[in-house]
JSON list of C-alpha atoms in Angstrom, two decimals:
[
{"chain": "M", "resi": 1285, "resn": "MET", "atom": "CA", "xyz": [-47.92, 242.46, 136.52]},
{"chain": "M", "resi": 1286, "resn": "THR", "atom": "CA", "xyz": [-44.89, 240.17, 136.44]},
{"chain": "M", "resi": 1287, "resn": "GLU", "atom": "CA", "xyz": [-42.92, 240.37, 133.19]},
{"chain": "M", "resi": 1288, "resn": "THR", "atom": "CA", "xyz": [-42.58, 237.20, 131.19]},
{"chain": "M", "resi": 1289, "resn": "THR", "atom": "CA", "xyz": [-39.54, 234.97, 131.50]},
{"chain": "M", "resi": 1290, "resn": "TYR", "atom": "CA", "xyz": [-38.80, 233.54, 128.08]},
{"chain": "M", "resi": 1291, "resn": "CYS", "atom": "CA", "xyz": [-36.82, 230.50, 127.08]},
{"chain": "M", "resi": 1292, "resn": "ALA", "atom": "CA", "xyz": [-35.89, 230.51, 123.40]},
{"chain": "M", "resi": 1293, "resn": "ILE", "atom": "CA", "xyz": [-34.71, 227.26, 121.82]},
{"chain": "M", "resi": 1294, "resn": "GLY", "atom": "CA", "xyz": [-32.67, 227.07, 118.63]},
{"chain": "M", "resi": 1295, "resn": "ASP", "atom": "CA", "xyz": [-32.97, 224.83, 115.58]},
{"chain": "M", "resi": 1296, "resn": "ILE", "atom": "CA", "xyz": [-34.27, 221.40, 116.67]},
{"chain": "M", "resi": 1297, "resn": "HIS", "atom": "CA", "xyz": [-34.09, 219.51, 113.33]},
{"chain": "M", "resi": 1298, "resn": "GLY", "atom": "CA", "xyz": [-35.91, 216.40, 114.47]},
{"chain": "M", "resi": 1299, "resn": "GLU", "atom": "CA", "xyz": [-33.94, 215.90, 117.71]},
{"chain": "M", "resi": 1300, "resn": "LEU", "atom": "CA", "xyz": [-36.97, 215.03, 119.85]},
{"chain": "M", "resi": 1301, "resn": "ASP", "atom": "CA", "xyz": [-35.19, 213.34, 122.76]},
{"chain": "M", "resi": 1302, "resn": "ARG", "atom": "CA", "xyz": [-32.79, 216.24, 123.14]},
{"chain": "M", "resi": 1303, "resn": "LEU", "atom": "CA", "xyz": [-35.65, 218.73, 123.00]},
{"chain": "M", "resi": 1304, "resn": "LYS", "atom": "CA", "xyz": [-37.50, 216.94, 125.80]},
{"chain": "M", "resi": 1305, "resn": "ALA", "atom": "CA", "xyz": [-34.31, 216.76, 127.86]},
{"chain": "M", "resi": 1306, "resn": "LEU", "atom": "CA", "xyz": [-33.70, 220.48, 127.32]},
{"chain": "M", "resi": 1307, "resn": "HIS", "atom": "CA", "xyz": [-37.25, 221.33, 128.39]},
{"chain": "M", "resi": 1308, "resn": "ASP", "atom": "CA", "xyz": [-36.67, 219.34, 131.59]},
{"chain": "M", "resi": 1309, "resn": "SER", "atom": "CA", "xyz": [-33.39, 221.18, 132.23]},
{"chain": "M", "resi": 1310, "resn": "VAL", "atom": "CA", "xyz": [-35.05, 224.53, 131.70]},
{"chain": "M", "resi": 1311, "resn": "ARG", "atom": "CA", "xyz": [-37.85, 223.71, 134.10]},
{"chain": "M", "resi": 1312, "resn": "ARG", "atom": "CA", "xyz": [-35.37, 222.64, 136.79]},
{"chain": "M", "resi": 1313, "resn": "HIS", "atom": "CA", "xyz": [-33.39, 225.84, 136.24]},
{"chain": "M", "resi": 1314, "resn": "ALA", "atom": "CA", "xyz": [-36.56, 227.92, 136.40]},
{"chain": "M", "resi": 1315, "resn": "ASP", "atom": "CA", "xyz": [-37.59, 226.36, 139.69]},
{"chain": "M", "resi": 1316, "resn": "GLY", "atom": "CA", "xyz": [-34.36, 227.62, 141.23]},
{"chain": "M", "resi": 1317, "resn": "VAL", "atom": "CA", "xyz": [-34.40, 231.05, 139.60]},
{"chain": "M", "resi": 1318, "resn": "THR", "atom": "CA", "xyz": [-37.99, 232.16, 139.34]},
{"chain": "M", "resi": 1319, "resn": "GLY", "atom": "CA", "xyz": [-39.49, 230.17, 142.20]},
{"chain": "M", "resi": 1320, "resn": "GLY", "atom": "CA", "xyz": [-41.70, 228.20, 139.88]},
{"chain": "M", "resi": 1321, "resn": "ALA", "atom": "CA", "xyz": [-43.10, 231.19, 137.98]},
{"chain": "M", "resi": 1322, "resn": "PRO", "atom": "CA", "xyz": [-44.23, 230.22, 134.47]},
{"chain": "M", "resi": 1323, "resn": "VAL", "atom": "CA", "xyz": [-41.73, 230.24, 131.64]},
{"chain": "M", "resi": 1324, "resn": "THR", "atom": "CA", "xyz": [-42.77, 230.85, 128.03]},
{"chain": "M", "resi": 1325, "resn": "PHE", "atom": "CA", "xyz": [-40.95, 228.62, 125.57]},
{"chain": "M", "resi": 1326, "resn": "VAL", "atom": "CA", "xyz": [-40.22, 230.08, 122.14]},
{"chain": "M", "resi": 1327, "resn": "HIS", "atom": "CA", "xyz": [-39.09, 227.53, 119.53]},
{"chain": "M", "resi": 1328, "resn": "LEU", "atom": "CA", "xyz": [-37.27, 229.39, 116.79]},
{"chain": "M", "resi": 1329, "resn": "GLY", "atom": "CA", "xyz": [-38.11, 227.21, 113.80]},
{"chain": "M", "resi": 1330, "resn": "ASP", "atom": "CA", "xyz": [-36.41, 224.47, 111.80]},
{"chain": "M", "resi": 1331, "resn": "LEU", "atom": "CA", "xyz": [-38.25, 221.91, 113.87]},
{"chain": "M", "resi": 1332, "resn": "ILE", "atom": "CA", "xyz": [-37.84, 219.30, 111.15]},
{"chain": "M", "resi": 1333, "resn": "ASP", "atom": "CA", "xyz": [-35.39, 217.67, 108.69]},
{"chain": "M", "resi": 1334, "resn": "ARG", "atom": "CA", "xyz": [-32.05, 215.93, 109.06]},
{"chain": "M", "resi": 1335, "resn": "GLY", "atom": "CA", "xyz": [-32.68, 214.45, 112.52]},
{"chain": "M", "resi": 1336, "resn": "GLN", "atom": "CA", "xyz": [-34.37, 211.17, 113.42]},
{"chain": "M", "resi": 1337, "resn": "ASP", "atom": "CA", "xyz": [-37.85, 212.19, 114.57]},
{"chain": "M", "resi": 1338, "resn": "SER", "atom": "CA", "xyz": [-39.27, 215.25, 112.84]},
{"chain": "M", "resi": 1339, "resn": "CYS", "atom": "CA", "xyz": [-42.78, 213.78, 113.03]},
{"chain": "M", "resi": 1340, "resn": "GLY", "atom": "CA", "xyz": [-42.40, 213.34, 116.79]},
{"chain": "M", "resi": 1341, "resn": "VAL", "atom": "CA", "xyz": [-41.15, 216.92, 117.22]},
{"chain": "M", "resi": 1342, "resn": "VAL", "atom": "CA", "xyz": [-44.20, 218.33, 115.45]},
{"chain": "M", "resi": 1343, "resn": "ASP", "atom": "CA", "xyz": [-46.57, 216.12, 117.45]},
{"chain": "M", "resi": 1344, "resn": "TYR", "atom": "CA", "xyz": [-44.87, 217.10, 120.70]},
{"chain": "M", "resi": 1345, "resn": "LEU", "atom": "CA", "xyz": [-44.92, 220.85, 120.04]},
{"chain": "M", "resi": 1346, "resn": "MET", "atom": "CA", "xyz": [-48.54, 220.77, 118.88]},
{"chain": "M", "resi": 1347, "resn": "GLU", "atom": "CA", "xyz": [-49.47, 219.09, 122.15]},
{"chain": "M", "resi": 1348, "resn": "LEU", "atom": "CA", "xyz": [-47.36, 221.57, 124.12]},
{"chain": "M", "resi": 1349, "resn": "GLU", "atom": "CA", "xyz": [-49.22, 224.51, 122.62]},
{"chain": "M", "resi": 1350, "resn": "CYS", "atom": "CA", "xyz": [-52.47, 222.98, 123.91]},
{"chain": "M", "resi": 1351, "resn": "ASP", "atom": "CA", "xyz": [-51.11, 222.60, 127.45]},
{"chain": "M", "resi": 1352, "resn": "PRO", "atom": "CA", "xyz": [-53.27, 224.71, 129.80]},
{"chain": "M", "resi": 1353, "resn": "VAL", "atom": "CA", "xyz": [-50.29, 225.49, 132.05]},
{"chain": "M", "resi": 1354, "resn": "GLN", "atom": "CA", "xyz": [-47.18, 225.64, 129.88]},
{"chain": "M", "resi": 1355, "resn": "ARG", "atom": "CA", "xyz": [-47.13, 228.56, 127.43]},
{"chain": "M", "resi": 1356, "resn": "SER", "atom": "CA", "xyz": [-45.36, 227.72, 124.20]},
{"chain": "M", "resi": 1357, "resn": "ILE", "atom": "CA", "xyz": [-44.81, 229.73, 121.02]},
{"chain": "M", "resi": 1358, "resn": "THR", "atom": "CA", "xyz": [-43.45, 228.18, 117.83]},
{"chain": "M", "resi": 1359, "resn": "ILE", "atom": "CA", "xyz": [-42.02, 230.08, 114.87]},
{"chain": "M", "resi": 1360, "resn": "ARG", "atom": "CA", "xyz": [-41.95, 228.81, 111.29]},
{"chain": "M", "resi": 1361, "resn": "GLY", "atom": "CA", "xyz": [-38.51, 228.32, 109.76]},
{"chain": "M", "resi": 1362, "resn": "ASN", "atom": "CA", "xyz": [-37.33, 227.82, 106.21]},
{"chain": "M", "resi": 1363, "resn": "HIS", "atom": "CA", "xyz": [-37.33, 224.02, 106.53]},
{"chain": "M", "resi": 1364, "resn": "GLU", "atom": "CA", "xyz": [-40.99, 223.99, 107.52]},
{"chain": "M", "resi": 1365, "resn": "GLN", "atom": "CA", "xyz": [-41.71, 226.34, 104.61]},
{"chain": "M", "resi": 1366, "resn": "LEU", "atom": "CA", "xyz": [-39.97, 224.05, 102.12]},
{"chain": "M", "resi": 1367, "resn": "MET", "atom": "CA", "xyz": [-41.96, 221.04, 103.35]},
{"chain": "M", "resi": 1368, "resn": "ILE", "atom": "CA", "xyz": [-45.24, 222.96, 103.10]},
{"chain": "M", "resi": 1369, "resn": "GLN", "atom": "CA", "xyz": [-44.42, 224.08, 99.56]},
{"chain": "M", "resi": 1370, "resn": "THR", "atom": "CA", "xyz": [-43.39, 220.57, 98.53]},
{"chain": "M", "resi": 1371, "resn": "VAL", "atom": "CA", "xyz": [-46.08, 218.44, 100.17]},
{"chain": "M", "resi": 1372, "resn": "ARG", "atom": "CA", "xyz": [-49.13, 220.66, 100.56]},
{"chain": "M", "resi": 1373, "resn": "ASP", "atom": "CA", "xyz": [-48.67, 223.12, 97.71]},
{"chain": "M", "resi": 1374, "resn": "LYS", "atom": "CA", "xyz": [-47.19, 220.52, 95.29]},
{"chain": "M", "resi": 1375, "resn": "ASP", "atom": "CA", "xyz": [-44.40, 222.92, 94.29]},
{"chain": "M", "resi": 1376, "resn": "GLU", "atom": "CA", "xyz": [-42.05, 220.71, 92.30]},
{"chain": "M", "resi": 1377, "resn": "SER", "atom": "CA", "xyz": [-39.38, 223.43, 92.25]},
{"chain": "M", "resi": 1378, "resn": "SER", "atom": "CA", "xyz": [-39.06, 223.05, 96.03]},
{"chain": "M", "resi": 1379, "resn": "ARG", "atom": "CA", "xyz": [-39.03, 219.27, 96.17]},
{"chain": "M", "resi": 1380, "resn": "ASP", "atom": "CA", "xyz": [-35.42, 218.48, 95.26]},
{"chain": "M", "resi": 1381, "resn": "ARG", "atom": "CA", "xyz": [-34.09, 221.16, 97.58]},
{"chain": "M", "resi": 1382, "resn": "TRP", "atom": "CA", "xyz": [-36.24, 219.97, 100.48]},
{"chain": "M", "resi": 1383, "resn": "LEU", "atom": "CA", "xyz": [-35.25, 216.32, 100.03]},
{"chain": "M", "resi": 1384, "resn": "GLU", "atom": "CA", "xyz": [-31.57, 217.26, 99.72]},
{"chain": "M", "resi": 1385, "resn": "TRP", "atom": "CA", "xyz": [-31.69, 219.46, 102.83]},
{"chain": "M", "resi": 1386, "resn": "GLY", "atom": "CA", "xyz": [-33.09, 216.76, 105.11]},
{"chain": "M", "resi": 1387, "resn": "GLY", "atom": "CA", "xyz": [-36.58, 216.08, 103.84]},
{"chain": "M", "resi": 1388, "resn": "ARG", "atom": "CA", "xyz": [-35.86, 212.40, 103.26]},
{"chain": "M", "resi": 1389, "resn": "ALA", "atom": "CA", "xyz": [-35.20, 211.92, 106.98]},
{"chain": "M", "resi": 1390, "resn": "THR", "atom": "CA", "xyz": [-38.46, 213.71, 107.71]},
{"chain": "M", "resi": 1391, "resn": "LEU", "atom": "CA", "xyz": [-40.42, 211.46, 105.37]},
{"chain": "M", "resi": 1392, "resn": "ASP", "atom": "CA", "xyz": [-38.77, 208.42, 106.99]},
{"chain": "M", "resi": 1393, "resn": "SER", "atom": "CA", "xyz": [-39.98, 209.60, 110.41]},
{"chain": "M", "resi": 1394, "resn": "TYR", "atom": "CA", "xyz": [-43.56, 209.63, 109.14]},
{"chain": "M", "resi": 1395, "resn": "HIS", "atom": "CA", "xyz": [-43.19, 206.31, 107.34]},
{"chain": "M", "resi": 1396, "resn": "ARG", "atom": "CA", "xyz": [-42.05, 204.67, 110.59]},
{"chain": "M", "resi": 1397, "resn": "ARG", "atom": "CA", "xyz": [-45.44, 205.65, 112.02]},
{"chain": "M", "resi": 1398, "resn": "GLY", "atom": "CA", "xyz": [-47.26, 204.08, 109.09]},
{"chain": "M", "resi": 1399, "resn": "LEU", "atom": "CA", "xyz": [-47.99, 207.40, 107.37]},
{"chain": "M", "resi": 1400, "resn": "ASP", "atom": "CA", "xyz": [-47.36, 208.21, 103.72]},
{"chain": "M", "resi": 1401, "resn": "GLY", "atom": "CA", "xyz": [-46.06, 211.63, 104.73]},
{"chain": "M", "resi": 1402, "resn": "PRO", "atom": "CA", "xyz": [-46.97, 214.64, 106.83]},
{"chain": "M", "resi": 1403, "resn": "PRO", "atom": "CA", "xyz": [-50.73, 214.63, 107.51]},
{"chain": "M", "resi": 1404, "resn": "ASP", "atom": "CA", "xyz": [-52.87, 217.66, 106.75]},
{"chain": "M", "resi": 1405, "resn": "HIS", "atom": "CA", "xyz": [-53.21, 218.69, 110.39]},
{"chain": "M", "resi": 1406, "resn": "HIS", "atom": "CA", "xyz": [-49.41, 218.89, 110.69]},
{"chain": "M", "resi": 1407, "resn": "LEU", "atom": "CA", "xyz": [-49.08, 220.91, 107.51]},
{"chain": "M", "resi": 1408, "resn": "ASP", "atom": "CA", "xyz": [-51.94, 223.23, 108.44]},
{"chain": "M", "resi": 1409, "resn": "TRP", "atom": "CA", "xyz": [-50.45, 223.88, 111.89]},
{"chain": "M", "resi": 1410, "resn": "LEU", "atom": "CA", "xyz": [-47.00, 224.59, 110.47]},
{"chain": "M", "resi": 1411, "resn": "ALA", "atom": "CA", "xyz": [-48.39, 226.88, 107.77]},
{"chain": "M", "resi": 1412, "resn": "ALA", "atom": "CA", "xyz": [-50.27, 228.90, 110.40]},
{"chain": "M", "resi": 1413, "resn": "LEU", "atom": "CA", "xyz": [-47.18, 229.51, 112.54]},
{"chain": "M", "resi": 1414, "resn": "PRO", "atom": "CA", "xyz": [-45.86, 233.08, 112.69]},
{"chain": "M", "resi": 1415, "resn": "THR", "atom": "CA", "xyz": [-42.44, 233.91, 111.27]},
{"chain": "M", "resi": 1416, "resn": "ILE", "atom": "CA", "xyz": [-41.72, 236.43, 114.03]},
{"chain": "M", "resi": 1417, "resn": "TYR", "atom": "CA", "xyz": [-42.80, 237.08, 117.61]},
{"chain": "M", "resi": 1418, "resn": "ARG", "atom": "CA", "xyz": [-42.29, 240.41, 119.39]},
{"chain": "M", "resi": 1419, "resn": "ASP", "atom": "CA", "xyz": [-42.62, 241.46, 122.99]},
{"chain": "M", "resi": 1420, "resn": "GLU", "atom": "CA", "xyz": [-42.64, 245.20, 122.41]},
{"chain": "M", "resi": 1421, "resn": "ALA", "atom": "CA", "xyz": [-42.70, 246.02, 126.13]},
{"chain": "M", "resi": 1422, "resn": "ARG", "atom": "CA", "xyz": [-39.43, 244.11, 126.59]},
{"chain": "M", "resi": 1423, "resn": "ASP", "atom": "CA", "xyz": [-37.85, 245.15, 123.24]},
{"chain": "M", "resi": 1424, "resn": "LEU", "atom": "CA", "xyz": [-37.47, 241.46, 122.41]},
{"chain": "M", "resi": 1425, "resn": "VAL", "atom": "CA", "xyz": [-37.74, 239.98, 118.93]},
{"chain": "M", "resi": 1426, "resn": "PHE", "atom": "CA", "xyz": [-37.79, 236.24, 118.24]},
{"chain": "M", "resi": 1427, "resn": "VAL", "atom": "CA", "xyz": [-37.32, 235.14, 114.63]},
{"chain": "M", "resi": 1428, "resn": "HIS", "atom": "CA", "xyz": [-35.91, 232.14, 112.81]},
{"chain": "M", "resi": 1429, "resn": "ALA", "atom": "CA", "xyz": [-33.27, 233.66, 110.53]},
{"chain": "M", "resi": 1430, "resn": "GLY", "atom": "CA", "xyz": [-33.20, 237.40, 111.16]},
{"chain": "M", "resi": 1431, "resn": "VAL", "atom": "CA", "xyz": [-34.60, 240.73, 109.99]},
{"chain": "M", "resi": 1432, "resn": "ASP", "atom": "CA", "xyz": [-33.82, 243.40, 107.42]},
{"chain": "M", "resi": 1433, "resn": "PRO", "atom": "CA", "xyz": [-31.50, 245.82, 109.26]},
{"chain": "M", "resi": 1434, "resn": "ASP", "atom": "CA", "xyz": [-32.63, 248.67, 107.01]},
{"chain": "M", "resi": 1435, "resn": "ARG", "atom": "CA", "xyz": [-36.40, 248.16, 107.04]},
{"chain": "M", "resi": 1436, "resn": "PHE", "atom": "CA", "xyz": [-37.37, 246.55, 110.35]},
{"chain": "M", "resi": 1437, "resn": "PRO", "atom": "CA", "xyz": [-40.15, 245.93, 111.25]},
{"chain": "M", "resi": 1438, "resn": "ASP", "atom": "CA", "xyz": [-41.22, 245.83, 107.57]},
{"chain": "M", "resi": 1439, "resn": "CYS", "atom": "CA", "xyz": [-39.17, 242.77, 106.65]},
{"chain": "M", "resi": 1440, "resn": "GLY", "atom": "CA", "xyz": [-41.49, 240.16, 105.14]},
{"chain": "M", "resi": 1441, "resn": "GLU", "atom": "CA", "xyz": [-41.73, 236.45, 105.85]},
{"chain": "M", "resi": 1442, "resn": "ARG", "atom": "CA", "xyz": [-39.03, 235.40, 103.39]},
{"chain": "M", "resi": 1443, "resn": "THR", "atom": "CA", "xyz": [-36.43, 237.57, 105.11]},
{"chain": "M", "resi": 1444, "resn": "GLN", "atom": "CA", "xyz": [-37.51, 236.34, 108.53]},
{"chain": "M", "resi": 1445, "resn": "MET", "atom": "CA", "xyz": [-37.15, 232.68, 107.47]},
{"chain": "M", "resi": 1446, "resn": "TRP", "atom": "CA", "xyz": [-34.13, 232.83, 105.16]},
{"chain": "M", "resi": 1447, "resn": "THR", "atom": "CA", "xyz": [-31.86, 235.84, 105.59]},
{"chain": "M", "resi": 1448, "resn": "ARG", "atom": "CA", "xyz": [-28.13, 235.56, 106.08]},
{"chain": "M", "resi": 1449, "resn": "ARG", "atom": "CA", "xyz": [-27.45, 239.12, 105.06]},
{"chain": "M", "resi": 1450, "resn": "ARG", "atom": "CA", "xyz": [-24.03, 240.26, 106.26]},
{"chain": "M", "resi": 1451, "resn": "GLU", "atom": "CA", "xyz": [-25.32, 243.55, 107.67]},
{"chain": "M", "resi": 1452, "resn": "PHE", "atom": "CA", "xyz": [-27.79, 241.76, 109.93]},
{"chain": "M", "resi": 1453, "resn": "PHE", "atom": "CA", "xyz": [-25.00, 239.91, 111.70]},
{"chain": "M", "resi": 1454, "resn": "ASP", "atom": "CA", "xyz": [-23.23, 243.16, 112.64]},
{"chain": "M", "resi": 1455, "resn": "PRO", "atom": "CA", "xyz": [-25.51, 245.35, 114.78]},
{"chain": "M", "resi": 1456, "resn": "ARG", "atom": "CA", "xyz": [-23.27, 248.32, 113.97]},
{"chain": "M", "resi": 1457, "resn": "CYS", "atom": "CA", "xyz": [-24.84, 248.17, 110.50]},
{"chain": "M", "resi": 1458, "resn": "TRP", "atom": "CA", "xyz": [-28.43, 248.32, 111.73]},
{"chain": "M", "resi": 1459, "resn": "THR", "atom": "CA", "xyz": [-29.93, 251.52, 110.32]},
{"chain": "M", "resi": 1460, "resn": "ALA", "atom": "CA", "xyz": [-33.66, 250.98, 110.84]},
{"chain": "M", "resi": 1461, "resn": "PRO", "atom": "CA", "xyz": [-34.96, 253.29, 113.60]},
{"chain": "M", "resi": 1462, "resn": "GLY", "atom": "CA", "xyz": [-37.18, 250.45, 114.81]},
{"chain": "M", "resi": 1463, "resn": "LEU", "atom": "CA", "xyz": [-34.13, 248.42, 115.82]},
{"chain": "M", "resi": 1464, "resn": "VAL", "atom": "CA", "xyz": [-32.92, 250.90, 118.42]},
{"chain": "M", "resi": 1465, "resn": "GLY", "atom": "CA", "xyz": [-32.91, 249.17, 121.80]},
{"chain": "M", "resi": 1466, "resn": "GLN", "atom": "CA", "xyz": [-34.11, 245.83, 120.42]},
{"chain": "M", "resi": 1467, "resn": "THR", "atom": "CA", "xyz": [-32.67, 242.41, 121.22]},
{"chain": "M", "resi": 1468, "resn": "ILE", "atom": "CA", "xyz": [-33.11, 239.90, 118.40]},
{"chain": "M", "resi": 1469, "resn": "VAL", "atom": "CA", "xyz": [-32.94, 236.20, 119.24]},
{"chain": "M", "resi": 1470, "resn": "HIS", "atom": "CA", "xyz": [-32.57, 233.91, 116.23]},
{"chain": "M", "resi": 1471, "resn": "GLY", "atom": "CA", "xyz": [-31.24, 230.65, 114.83]},
{"chain": "M", "resi": 1472, "resn": "HIS", "atom": "CA", "xyz": [-30.83, 229.43, 111.22]},
{"chain": "M", "resi": 1473, "resn": "SER", "atom": "CA", "xyz": [-27.07, 230.03, 110.91]},
{"chain": "M", "resi": 1474, "resn": "PRO", "atom": "CA", "xyz": [-25.10, 227.44, 112.92]},
{"chain": "M", "resi": 1475, "resn": "THR", "atom": "CA", "xyz": [-22.33, 228.97, 115.00]},
{"chain": "M", "resi": 1476, "resn": "GLU", "atom": "CA", "xyz": [-18.82, 227.80, 114.17]},
{"chain": "M", "resi": 1477, "resn": "ASP", "atom": "CA", "xyz": [-17.88, 226.70, 117.70]},
{"chain": "M", "resi": 1478, "resn": "ASP", "atom": "CA", "xyz": [-21.18, 225.09, 118.81]},
{"chain": "M", "resi": 1479, "resn": "LYS", "atom": "CA", "xyz": [-21.62, 227.93, 121.32]},
{"chain": "M", "resi": 1480, "resn": "PRO", "atom": "CA", "xyz": [-24.27, 230.66, 121.29]},
{"chain": "M", "resi": 1481, "resn": "GLU", "atom": "CA", "xyz": [-23.19, 233.96, 119.77]},
{"chain": "M", "resi": 1482, "resn": "VAL", "atom": "CA", "xyz": [-23.93, 237.28, 121.46]},
{"chain": "M", "resi": 1483, "resn": "ALA", "atom": "CA", "xyz": [-23.16, 240.30, 119.28]},
{"chain": "M", "resi": 1484, "resn": "GLY", "atom": "CA", "xyz": [-23.39, 244.06, 119.65]},
{"chain": "M", "resi": 1485, "resn": "ALA", "atom": "CA", "xyz": [-23.57, 244.21, 123.45]},
{"chain": "M", "resi": 1486, "resn": "GLY", "atom": "CA", "xyz": [-26.43, 241.74, 123.45]},
{"chain": "M", "resi": 1487, "resn": "GLN", "atom": "CA", "xyz": [-28.43, 243.19, 120.55]},
{"chain": "M", "resi": 1488, "resn": "ARG", "atom": "CA", "xyz": [-28.25, 239.95, 118.56]},
{"chain": "M", "resi": 1489, "resn": "ILE", "atom": "CA", "xyz": [-28.26, 236.46, 120.06]},
{"chain": "M", "resi": 1490, "resn": "ASN", "atom": "CA", "xyz": [-27.80, 233.41, 117.82]},
{"chain": "M", "resi": 1491, "resn": "ILE", "atom": "CA", "xyz": [-28.68, 230.08, 119.45]},
{"chain": "M", "resi": 1492, "resn": "ASP", "atom": "CA", "xyz": [-28.37, 227.73, 116.50]},
{"chain": "M", "resi": 1493, "resn": "THR", "atom": "CA", "xyz": [-25.46, 225.73, 117.87]},
{"chain": "M", "resi": 1494, "resn": "GLY", "atom": "CA", "xyz": [-25.60, 222.91, 115.33]},
{"chain": "M", "resi": 1495, "resn": "ALA", "atom": "CA", "xyz": [-27.47, 220.24, 117.28]},
{"chain": "M", "resi": 1496, "resn": "VAL", "atom": "CA", "xyz": [-27.98, 218.07, 114.22]},
{"chain": "M", "resi": 1497, "resn": "TYR", "atom": "CA", "xyz": [-24.33, 218.45, 113.16]},
{"chain": "M", "resi": 1498, "resn": "GLY", "atom": "CA", "xyz": [-22.84, 217.05, 116.35]},
{"chain": "M", "resi": 1499, "resn": "GLY", "atom": "CA", "xyz": [-23.17, 220.31, 118.25]},
{"chain": "M", "resi": 1500, "resn": "ARG", "atom": "CA", "xyz": [-25.57, 221.20, 121.04]},
{"chain": "M", "resi": 1501, "resn": "LEU", "atom": "CA", "xyz": [-29.24, 222.09, 121.29]},
{"chain": "M", "resi": 1502, "resn": "THR", "atom": "CA", "xyz": [-29.29, 225.43, 123.07]},
{"chain": "M", "resi": 1503, "resn": "ALA", "atom": "CA", "xyz": [-31.82, 227.42, 125.06]},
{"chain": "M", "resi": 1504, "resn": "ALA", "atom": "CA", "xyz": [-31.51, 231.08, 126.02]},
{"chain": "M", "resi": 1505, "resn": "PHE", "atom": "CA", "xyz": [-33.17, 231.71, 129.38]},
{"chain": "M", "resi": 1506, "resn": "LEU", "atom": "CA", "xyz": [-34.25, 235.36, 129.46]},
{"chain": "M", "resi": 1507, "resn": "VAL", "atom": "CA", "xyz": [-35.25, 236.80, 132.83]},
{"chain": "M", "resi": 1508, "resn": "PRO", "atom": "CA", "xyz": [-36.34, 240.46, 132.76]},
{"chain": "M", "resi": 1509, "resn": "GLY", "atom": "CA", "xyz": [-33.48, 242.78, 133.66]},
{"chain": "M", "resi": 1510, "resn": "GLU", "atom": "CA", "xyz": [-30.81, 240.06, 133.68]},
{"chain": "M", "resi": 1511, "resn": "GLN", "atom": "CA", "xyz": [-28.22, 238.72, 131.26]},
{"chain": "M", "resi": 1512, "resn": "PRO", "atom": "CA", "xyz": [-29.23, 235.63, 129.27]},
{"chain": "M", "resi": 1513, "resn": "VAL", "atom": "CA", "xyz": [-28.34, 232.24, 130.68]},
{"chain": "M", "resi": 1514, "resn": "PHE", "atom": "CA", "xyz": [-27.65, 229.46, 128.17]},
{"chain": "M", "resi": 1515, "resn": "LEU", "atom": "CA", "xyz": [-28.62, 225.84, 128.78]},
{"chain": "M", "resi": 1516, "resn": "HIS", "atom": "CA", "xyz": [-27.69, 222.92, 126.51]},
{"chain": "M", "resi": 1517, "resn": "THR", "atom": "CA", "xyz": [-28.28, 219.27, 125.74]}
]
């Protein structure tokens, strides 16, 4: 059986046009590399907030997951979690933080479509998303923020969506036996130079390259047995 070729995409933050352009670039690249073999997209969370069209991003990715040909996996990030807590769960303690961190732009994207805010089917879909995806045969881990370097795989959703623990960023500090041989692909922490970061001989790959801050939206194209190739819009 042919091993899966993955394409992980970092924090989108409402940048729908750039996401569509990046998907097109990945498909063109895949045609030349894999001969048209299917590619599985993995969107690493923070789909919403700050950018112009968070509503459109959610609509687009929901439709993509229903595509009978294109396989797509989406991971829940901390921005999705804040919106769920604010809008669906009516958690007032989350509201100010969500609005300050880009929620107002998200609400505007729904208002432009004549909606009062995120509809229930959007919130339900986001709430059902996993916070981690593992391909154990490939030793690949996809997560929004990171993992607990001492306890993996027993990390918990909050760690997977929020962590910026210093020891996670340095694979030399990873002590959990379960992390031996693993490659962790994540976003959440924008790189300082708008370029993807590869640490620890490829053990940790950060592809949040600050798209919504004037940087680039980045994809990591992961062919079995080969080094990652990075594509950008």
